[in-house]
mmCIF file of C-alpha atoms (C1' of nucleotides) in Angstrom:
data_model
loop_
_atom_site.group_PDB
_atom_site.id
_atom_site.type_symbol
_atom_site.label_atom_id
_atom_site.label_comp_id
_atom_site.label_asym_id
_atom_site.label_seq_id
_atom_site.Cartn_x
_atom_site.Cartn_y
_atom_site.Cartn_z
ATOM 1 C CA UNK A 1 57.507 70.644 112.631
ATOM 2 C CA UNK A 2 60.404 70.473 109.713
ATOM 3 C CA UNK A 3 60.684 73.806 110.416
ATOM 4 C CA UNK A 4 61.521 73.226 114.134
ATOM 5 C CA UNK A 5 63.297 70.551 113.667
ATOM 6 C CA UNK A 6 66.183 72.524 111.432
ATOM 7 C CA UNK A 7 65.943 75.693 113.024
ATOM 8 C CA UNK A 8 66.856 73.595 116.607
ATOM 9 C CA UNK A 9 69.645 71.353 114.498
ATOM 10 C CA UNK A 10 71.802 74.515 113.519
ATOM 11 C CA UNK A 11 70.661 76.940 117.056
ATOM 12 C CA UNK A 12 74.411 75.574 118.481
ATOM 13 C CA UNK A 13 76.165 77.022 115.953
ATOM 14 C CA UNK A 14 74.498 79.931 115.232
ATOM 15 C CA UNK A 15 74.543 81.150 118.467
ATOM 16 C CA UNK A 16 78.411 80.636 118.849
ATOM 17 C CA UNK A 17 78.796 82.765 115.723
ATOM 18 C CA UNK A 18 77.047 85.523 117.117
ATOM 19 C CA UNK A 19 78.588 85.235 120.359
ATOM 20 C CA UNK A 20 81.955 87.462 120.148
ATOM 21 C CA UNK A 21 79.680 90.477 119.033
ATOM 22 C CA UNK A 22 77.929 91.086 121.521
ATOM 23 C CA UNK A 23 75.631 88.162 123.322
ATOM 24 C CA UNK A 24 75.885 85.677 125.965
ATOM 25 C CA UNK A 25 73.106 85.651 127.727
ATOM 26 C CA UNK A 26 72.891 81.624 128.684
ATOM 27 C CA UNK A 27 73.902 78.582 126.931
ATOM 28 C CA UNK A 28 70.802 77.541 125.133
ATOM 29 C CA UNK A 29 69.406 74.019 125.767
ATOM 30 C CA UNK A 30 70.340 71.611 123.156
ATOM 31 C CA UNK A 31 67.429 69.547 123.716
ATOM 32 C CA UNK A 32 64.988 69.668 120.871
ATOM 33 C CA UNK A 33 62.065 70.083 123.683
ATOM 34 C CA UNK A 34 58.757 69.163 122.837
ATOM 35 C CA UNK A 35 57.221 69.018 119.663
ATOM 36 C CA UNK A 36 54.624 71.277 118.301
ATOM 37 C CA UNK A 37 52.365 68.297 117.881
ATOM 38 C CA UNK A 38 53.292 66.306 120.993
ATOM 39 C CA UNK A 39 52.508 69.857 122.356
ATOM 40 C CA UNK A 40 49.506 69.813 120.972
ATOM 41 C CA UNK A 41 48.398 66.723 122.262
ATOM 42 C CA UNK A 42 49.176 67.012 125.960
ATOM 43 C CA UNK A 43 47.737 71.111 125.760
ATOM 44 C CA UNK A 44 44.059 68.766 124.828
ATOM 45 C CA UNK A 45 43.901 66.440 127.505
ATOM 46 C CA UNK A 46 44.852 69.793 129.939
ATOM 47 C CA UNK A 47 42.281 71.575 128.209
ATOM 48 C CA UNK A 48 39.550 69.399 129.138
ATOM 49 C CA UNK A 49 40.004 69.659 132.583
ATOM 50 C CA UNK A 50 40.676 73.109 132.679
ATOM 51 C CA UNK A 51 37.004 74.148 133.442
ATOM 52 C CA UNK A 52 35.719 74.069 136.974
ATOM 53 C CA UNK A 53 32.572 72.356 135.625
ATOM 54 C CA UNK A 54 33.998 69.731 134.519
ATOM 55 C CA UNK A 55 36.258 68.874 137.410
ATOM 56 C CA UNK A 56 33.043 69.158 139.742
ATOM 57 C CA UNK A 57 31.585 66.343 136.488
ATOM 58 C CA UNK A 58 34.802 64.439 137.086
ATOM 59 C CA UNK A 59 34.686 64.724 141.127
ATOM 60 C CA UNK A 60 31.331 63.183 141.383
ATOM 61 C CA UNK A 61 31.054 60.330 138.946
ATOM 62 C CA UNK A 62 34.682 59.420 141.182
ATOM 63 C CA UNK A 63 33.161 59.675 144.785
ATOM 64 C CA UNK A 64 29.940 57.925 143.134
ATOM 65 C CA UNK A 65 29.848 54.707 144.979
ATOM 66 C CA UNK A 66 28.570 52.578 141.858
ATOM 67 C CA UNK A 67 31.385 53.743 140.003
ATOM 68 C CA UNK A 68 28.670 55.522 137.638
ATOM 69 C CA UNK A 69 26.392 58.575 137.478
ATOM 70 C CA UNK A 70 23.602 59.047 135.200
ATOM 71 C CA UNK A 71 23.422 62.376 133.434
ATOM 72 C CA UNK A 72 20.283 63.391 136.058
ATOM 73 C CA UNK A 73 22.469 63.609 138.912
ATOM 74 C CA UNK A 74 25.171 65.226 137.113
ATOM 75 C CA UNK A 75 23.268 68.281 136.407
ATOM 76 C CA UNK A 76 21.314 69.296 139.495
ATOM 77 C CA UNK A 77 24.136 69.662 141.554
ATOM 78 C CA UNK A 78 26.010 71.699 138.789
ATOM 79 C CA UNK A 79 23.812 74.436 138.732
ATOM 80 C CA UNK A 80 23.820 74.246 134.705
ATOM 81 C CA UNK A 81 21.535 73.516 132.280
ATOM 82 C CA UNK A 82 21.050 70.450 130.743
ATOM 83 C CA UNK A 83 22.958 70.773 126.695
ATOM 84 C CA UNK A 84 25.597 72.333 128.972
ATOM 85 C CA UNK A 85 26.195 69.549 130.891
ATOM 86 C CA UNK A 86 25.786 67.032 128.125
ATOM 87 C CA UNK A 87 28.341 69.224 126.326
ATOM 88 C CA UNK A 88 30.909 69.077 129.225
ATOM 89 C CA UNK A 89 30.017 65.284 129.339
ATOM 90 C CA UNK A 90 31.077 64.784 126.068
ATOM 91 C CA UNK A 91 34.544 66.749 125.898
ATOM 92 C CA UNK A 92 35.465 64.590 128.688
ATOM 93 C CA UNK A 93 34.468 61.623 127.100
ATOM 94 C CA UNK A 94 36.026 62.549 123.452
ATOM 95 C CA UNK A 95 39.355 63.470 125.662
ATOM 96 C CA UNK A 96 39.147 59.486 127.188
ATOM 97 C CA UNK A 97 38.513 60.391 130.756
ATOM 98 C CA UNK A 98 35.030 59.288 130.692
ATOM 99 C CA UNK A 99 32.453 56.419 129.488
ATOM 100 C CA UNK A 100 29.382 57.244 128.555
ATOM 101 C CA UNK A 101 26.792 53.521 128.272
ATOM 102 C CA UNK A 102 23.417 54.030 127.822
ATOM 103 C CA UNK A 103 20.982 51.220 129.378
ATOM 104 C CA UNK A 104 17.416 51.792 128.750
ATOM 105 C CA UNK A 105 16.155 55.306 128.763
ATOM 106 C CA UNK A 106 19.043 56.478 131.061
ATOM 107 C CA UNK A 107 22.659 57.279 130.158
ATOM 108 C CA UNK A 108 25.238 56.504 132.953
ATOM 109 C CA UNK A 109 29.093 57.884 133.105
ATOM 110 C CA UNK A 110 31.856 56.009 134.383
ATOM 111 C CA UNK A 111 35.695 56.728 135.134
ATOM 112 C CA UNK A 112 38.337 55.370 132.258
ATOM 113 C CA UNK A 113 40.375 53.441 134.962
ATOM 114 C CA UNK A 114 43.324 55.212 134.618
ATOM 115 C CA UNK A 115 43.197 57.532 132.652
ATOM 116 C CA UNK A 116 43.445 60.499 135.461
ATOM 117 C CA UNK A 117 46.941 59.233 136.421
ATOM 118 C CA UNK A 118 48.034 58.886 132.378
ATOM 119 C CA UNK A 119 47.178 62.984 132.524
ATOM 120 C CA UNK A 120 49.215 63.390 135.473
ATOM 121 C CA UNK A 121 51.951 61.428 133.765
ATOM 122 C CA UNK A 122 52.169 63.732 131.067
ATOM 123 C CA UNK A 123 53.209 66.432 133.230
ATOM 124 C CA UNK A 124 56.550 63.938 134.889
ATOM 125 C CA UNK A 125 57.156 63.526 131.201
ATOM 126 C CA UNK A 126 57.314 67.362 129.880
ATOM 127 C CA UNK B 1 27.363 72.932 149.392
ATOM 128 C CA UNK B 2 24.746 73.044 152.212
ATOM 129 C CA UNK B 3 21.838 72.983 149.321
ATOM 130 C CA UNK B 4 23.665 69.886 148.084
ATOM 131 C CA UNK B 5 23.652 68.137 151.786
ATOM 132 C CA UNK B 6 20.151 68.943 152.048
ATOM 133 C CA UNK B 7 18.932 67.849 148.768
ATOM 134 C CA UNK B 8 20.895 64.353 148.753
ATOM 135 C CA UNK B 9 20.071 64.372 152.191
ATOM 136 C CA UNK B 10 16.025 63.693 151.186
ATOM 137 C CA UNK B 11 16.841 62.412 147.574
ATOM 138 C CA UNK B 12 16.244 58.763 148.938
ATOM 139 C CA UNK B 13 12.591 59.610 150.094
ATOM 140 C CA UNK B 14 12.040 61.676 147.175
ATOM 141 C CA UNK B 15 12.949 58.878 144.648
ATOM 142 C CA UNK B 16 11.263 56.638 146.903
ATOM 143 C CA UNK B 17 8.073 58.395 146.452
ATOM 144 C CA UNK B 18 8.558 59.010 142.617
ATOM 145 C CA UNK B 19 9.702 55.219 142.333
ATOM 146 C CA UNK B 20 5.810 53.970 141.980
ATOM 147 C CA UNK B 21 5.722 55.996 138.889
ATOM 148 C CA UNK B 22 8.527 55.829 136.376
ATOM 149 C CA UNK B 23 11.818 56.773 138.251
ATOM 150 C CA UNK B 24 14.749 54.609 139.430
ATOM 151 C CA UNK B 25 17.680 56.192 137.241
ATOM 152 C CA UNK B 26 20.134 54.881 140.362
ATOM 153 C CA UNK B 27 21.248 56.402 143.498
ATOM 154 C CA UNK B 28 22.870 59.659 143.762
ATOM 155 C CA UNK B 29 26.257 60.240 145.447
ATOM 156 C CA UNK B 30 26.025 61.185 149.099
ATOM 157 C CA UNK B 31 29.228 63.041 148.483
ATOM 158 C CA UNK B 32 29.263 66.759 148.537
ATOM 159 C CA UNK B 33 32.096 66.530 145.705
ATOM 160 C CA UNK B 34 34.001 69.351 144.416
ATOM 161 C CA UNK B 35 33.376 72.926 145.523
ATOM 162 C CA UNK B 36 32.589 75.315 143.362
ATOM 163 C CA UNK B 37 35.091 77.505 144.696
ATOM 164 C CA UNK B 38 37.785 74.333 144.710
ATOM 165 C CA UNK B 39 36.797 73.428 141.299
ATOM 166 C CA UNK B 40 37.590 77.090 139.995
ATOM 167 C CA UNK B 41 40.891 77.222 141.620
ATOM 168 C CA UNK B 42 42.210 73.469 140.527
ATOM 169 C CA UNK B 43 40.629 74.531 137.115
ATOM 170 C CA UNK B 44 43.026 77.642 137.099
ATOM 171 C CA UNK B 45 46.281 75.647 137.314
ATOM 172 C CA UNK B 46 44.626 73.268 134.425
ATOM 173 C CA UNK B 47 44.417 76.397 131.915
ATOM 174 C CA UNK B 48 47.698 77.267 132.527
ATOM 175 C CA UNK B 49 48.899 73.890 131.014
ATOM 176 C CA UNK B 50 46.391 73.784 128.656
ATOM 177 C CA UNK B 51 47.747 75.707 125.665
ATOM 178 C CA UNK B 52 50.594 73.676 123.330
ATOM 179 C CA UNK B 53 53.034 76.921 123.791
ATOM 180 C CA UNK B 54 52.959 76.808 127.326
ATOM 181 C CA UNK B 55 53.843 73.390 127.416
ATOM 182 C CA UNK B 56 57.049 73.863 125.552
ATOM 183 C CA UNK B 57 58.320 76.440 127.257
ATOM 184 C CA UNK B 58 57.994 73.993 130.498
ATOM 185 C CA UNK B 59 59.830 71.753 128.356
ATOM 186 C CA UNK B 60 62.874 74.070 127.390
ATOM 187 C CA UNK B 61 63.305 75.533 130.507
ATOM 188 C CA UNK B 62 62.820 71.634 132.227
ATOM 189 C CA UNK B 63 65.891 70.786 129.829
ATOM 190 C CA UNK B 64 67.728 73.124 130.128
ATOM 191 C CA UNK B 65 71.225 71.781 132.060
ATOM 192 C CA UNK B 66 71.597 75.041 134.184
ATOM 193 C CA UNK B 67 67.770 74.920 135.297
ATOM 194 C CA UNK B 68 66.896 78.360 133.919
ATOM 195 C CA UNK B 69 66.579 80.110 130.258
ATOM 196 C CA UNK B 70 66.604 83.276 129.780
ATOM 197 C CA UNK B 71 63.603 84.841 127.534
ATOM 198 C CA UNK B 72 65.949 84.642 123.881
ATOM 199 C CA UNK B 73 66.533 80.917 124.026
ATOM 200 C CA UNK B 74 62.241 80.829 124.284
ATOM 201 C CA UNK B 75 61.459 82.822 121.707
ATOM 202 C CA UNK B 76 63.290 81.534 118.974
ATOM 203 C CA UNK B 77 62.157 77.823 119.140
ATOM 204 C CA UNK B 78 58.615 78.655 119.126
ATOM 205 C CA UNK B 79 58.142 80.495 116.251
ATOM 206 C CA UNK B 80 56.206 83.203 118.265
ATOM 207 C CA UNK B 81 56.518 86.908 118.235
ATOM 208 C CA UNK B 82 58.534 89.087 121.518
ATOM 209 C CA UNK B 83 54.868 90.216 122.903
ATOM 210 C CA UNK B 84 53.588 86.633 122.817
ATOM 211 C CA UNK B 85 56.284 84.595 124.738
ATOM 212 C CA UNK B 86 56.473 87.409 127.432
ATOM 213 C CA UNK B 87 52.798 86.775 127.724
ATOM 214 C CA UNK B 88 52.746 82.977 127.967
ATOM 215 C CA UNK B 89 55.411 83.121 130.490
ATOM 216 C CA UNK B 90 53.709 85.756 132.857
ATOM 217 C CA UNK B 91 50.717 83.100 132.795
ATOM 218 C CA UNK B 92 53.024 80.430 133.694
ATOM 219 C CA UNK B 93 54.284 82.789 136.456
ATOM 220 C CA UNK B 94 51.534 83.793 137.723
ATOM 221 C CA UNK B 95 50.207 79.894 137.896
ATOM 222 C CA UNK B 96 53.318 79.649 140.414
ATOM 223 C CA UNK B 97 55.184 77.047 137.763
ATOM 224 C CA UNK B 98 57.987 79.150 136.662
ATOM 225 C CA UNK B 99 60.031 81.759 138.658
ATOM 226 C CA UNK B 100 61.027 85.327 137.325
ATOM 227 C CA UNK B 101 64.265 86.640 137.833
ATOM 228 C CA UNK B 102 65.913 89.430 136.600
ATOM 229 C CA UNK B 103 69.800 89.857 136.591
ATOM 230 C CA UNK B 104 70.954 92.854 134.306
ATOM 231 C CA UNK B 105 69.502 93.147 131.049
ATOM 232 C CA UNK B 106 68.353 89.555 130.788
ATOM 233 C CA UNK B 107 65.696 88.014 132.592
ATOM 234 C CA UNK B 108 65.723 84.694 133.601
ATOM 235 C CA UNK B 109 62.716 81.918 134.154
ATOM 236 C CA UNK B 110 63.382 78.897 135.666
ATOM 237 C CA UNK B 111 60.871 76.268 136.967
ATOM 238 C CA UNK B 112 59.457 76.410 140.649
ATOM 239 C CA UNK B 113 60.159 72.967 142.556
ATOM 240 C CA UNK B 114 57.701 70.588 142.420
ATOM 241 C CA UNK B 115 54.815 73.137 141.236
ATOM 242 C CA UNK B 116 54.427 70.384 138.466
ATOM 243 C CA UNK B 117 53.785 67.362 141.090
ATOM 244 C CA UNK B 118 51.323 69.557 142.519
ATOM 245 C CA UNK B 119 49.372 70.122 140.135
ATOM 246 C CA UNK B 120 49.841 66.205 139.242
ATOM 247 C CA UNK B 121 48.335 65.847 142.918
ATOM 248 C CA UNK B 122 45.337 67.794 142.345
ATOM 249 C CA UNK B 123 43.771 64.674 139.679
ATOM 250 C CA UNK B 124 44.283 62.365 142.103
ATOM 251 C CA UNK B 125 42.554 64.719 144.837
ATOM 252 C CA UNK B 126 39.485 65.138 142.400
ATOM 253 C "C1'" DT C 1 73.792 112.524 127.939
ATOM 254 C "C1'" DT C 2 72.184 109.563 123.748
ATOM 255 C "C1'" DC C 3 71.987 105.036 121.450
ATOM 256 C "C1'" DT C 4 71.037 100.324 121.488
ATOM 257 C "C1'" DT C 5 69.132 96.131 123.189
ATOM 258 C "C1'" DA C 6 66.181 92.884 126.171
ATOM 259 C "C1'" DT C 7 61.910 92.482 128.025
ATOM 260 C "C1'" DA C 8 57.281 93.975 129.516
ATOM 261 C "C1'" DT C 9 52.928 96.187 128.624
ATOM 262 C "C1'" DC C 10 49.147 98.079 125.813
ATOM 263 C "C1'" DG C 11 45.456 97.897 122.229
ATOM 264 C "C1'" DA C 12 43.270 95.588 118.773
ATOM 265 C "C1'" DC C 13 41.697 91.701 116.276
ATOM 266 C "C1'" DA C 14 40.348 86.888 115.201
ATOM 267 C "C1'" DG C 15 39.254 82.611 116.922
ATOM 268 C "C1'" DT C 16 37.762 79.666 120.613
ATOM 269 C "C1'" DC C 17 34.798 78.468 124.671
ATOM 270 C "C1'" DG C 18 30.887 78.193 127.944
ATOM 271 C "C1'" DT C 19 26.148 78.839 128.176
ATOM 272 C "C1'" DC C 20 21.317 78.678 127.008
ATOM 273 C "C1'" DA C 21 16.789 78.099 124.338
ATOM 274 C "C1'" DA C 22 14.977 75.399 120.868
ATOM 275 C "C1'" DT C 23 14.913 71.231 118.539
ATOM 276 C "C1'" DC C 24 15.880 66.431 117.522
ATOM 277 C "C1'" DT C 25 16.429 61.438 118.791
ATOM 278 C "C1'" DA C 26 15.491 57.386 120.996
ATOM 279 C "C1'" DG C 27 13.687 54.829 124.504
ATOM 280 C "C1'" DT C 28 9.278 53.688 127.585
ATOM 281 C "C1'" DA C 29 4.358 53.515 128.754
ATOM 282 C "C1'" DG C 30 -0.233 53.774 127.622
ATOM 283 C "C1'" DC D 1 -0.080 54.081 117.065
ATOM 284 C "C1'" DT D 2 0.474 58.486 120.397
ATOM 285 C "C1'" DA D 3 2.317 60.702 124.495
ATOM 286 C "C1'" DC D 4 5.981 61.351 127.559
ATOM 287 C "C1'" DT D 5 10.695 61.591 129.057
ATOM 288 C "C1'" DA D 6 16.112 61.436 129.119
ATOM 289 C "C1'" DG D 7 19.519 62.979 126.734
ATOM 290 C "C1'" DA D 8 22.067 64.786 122.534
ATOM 291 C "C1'" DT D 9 22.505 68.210 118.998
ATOM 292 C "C1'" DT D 10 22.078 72.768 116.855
ATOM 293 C "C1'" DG D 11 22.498 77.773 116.561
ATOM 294 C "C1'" DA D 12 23.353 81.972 118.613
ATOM 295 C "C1'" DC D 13 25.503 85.104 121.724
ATOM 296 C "C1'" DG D 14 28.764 87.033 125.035
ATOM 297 C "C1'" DA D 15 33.107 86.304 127.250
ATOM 298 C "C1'" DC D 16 37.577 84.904 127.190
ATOM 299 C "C1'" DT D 17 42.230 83.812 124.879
ATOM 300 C "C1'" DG D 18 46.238 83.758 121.756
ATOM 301 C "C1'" DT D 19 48.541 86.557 118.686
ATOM 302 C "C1'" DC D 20 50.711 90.605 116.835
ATOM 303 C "C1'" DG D 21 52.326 95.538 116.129
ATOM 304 C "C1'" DA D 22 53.377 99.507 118.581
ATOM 305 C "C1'" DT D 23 55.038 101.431 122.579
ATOM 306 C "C1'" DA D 24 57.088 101.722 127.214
ATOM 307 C "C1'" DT D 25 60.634 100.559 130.521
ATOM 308 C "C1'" DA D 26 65.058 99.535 132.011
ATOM 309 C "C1'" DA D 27 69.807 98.436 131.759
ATOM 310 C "C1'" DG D 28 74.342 98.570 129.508
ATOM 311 C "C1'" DA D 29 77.488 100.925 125.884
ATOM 312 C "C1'" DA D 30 79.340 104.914 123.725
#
DNA sequence: TTCTTATATCGACAGTCGTCAATCTAGTAG
DNA sequence: CTACTAGATTGACGACTGTCGATATAAGAA
């Protein structure tokens, strides 16, 4: 980050220095961009919905009526096994797009209310 | 799909009959949900966002004032080899979120109009 | 033509990811 | 208590992904 954070604090004049040789290709952006980190942190929350899986996961706990699905009728309709689809269940619940409450013998998975449309903010935000 | 129709479609009189025993987790969505065929495409445009280095080569060329970089002004900033950032950005091509054009010896990526909002639209269409 | 430079492609390697079988945990019923 | 069941966790394996060095391609300069 330091690192990045320099190099993009001196790019303006480095480039001018260089440019009577031989460049001039574009005028490079002086906007520092995004950060490695803050990089970092938006590339998770994409990551966890970038599995088909785990959008059909995501698509049927939504269009569930009670607003929750327990784990049995996650995975019959998935076609997985069962540690698979507790594994899916959990990297959407570690990445906050899920609640997992267990009542009883049965575990049930609900929406974060909002959280979808906080993903889809980070992409206005890039 | 159809396998799902037909087995929510008797679910009720199946749980019904099991009910006497020990079941009565809750009641299973009547929605077909997401495809599997849907799911793998909307999951697509996910993994193209979901690496950090992707993301901040959105966010150079997004900043940049003439609306296009050309491939120099990526590399250096991201402390990534040649090879690498020529890769990321044929991903982000191919996901239809940057355009590729070439004029002379430099080529030029800038970002396809509103590419990001769609992809935004897909969470709320899960 | 040859030389140089910008970018893409290829091949290989390490690390990550999705999946399953086996096992563990924690509730319920008897 | 034991037996059963829902679900989570573990370990392993194959597939995929990000990265780089080497090479190829293509365009301008000499």
């Amino acid at each position: 980050m330091d690192v990045n954070l320099l190099h993009n604090g001196y790019v303006t004049a480095t480039v001018a220095v260089e440019a009577n040789e031989t460049d001039a290709c574009c005028i490079p952006s002086v906007v520092p961009a995004l950060s490695a980190e803050e990089a970092q942190g938006k590339a998770q929350a994409f990551k966890a919905l970038a599995d088909p899986n785990r959008l059909r996961l995501l698509s049927i706990v939504k269009a569930s009526e009670s607003g929750e699905s327990c784990v049995c009728d996650l995975t019959e309709p998935l076609d997985l096994g069962q540690p698979t689809v507790s594994h899916h269940l959990r990297i959407l619940v570690d990445a906050g797009l899920l609640n997992r409450e267990k009542r009883g013998t049965w575990a049930y998975y609900s929406l974060v209310p909002g959280a979808l449309d906080e993903v889809a903010g980070l992409l206005a935000s890039l």
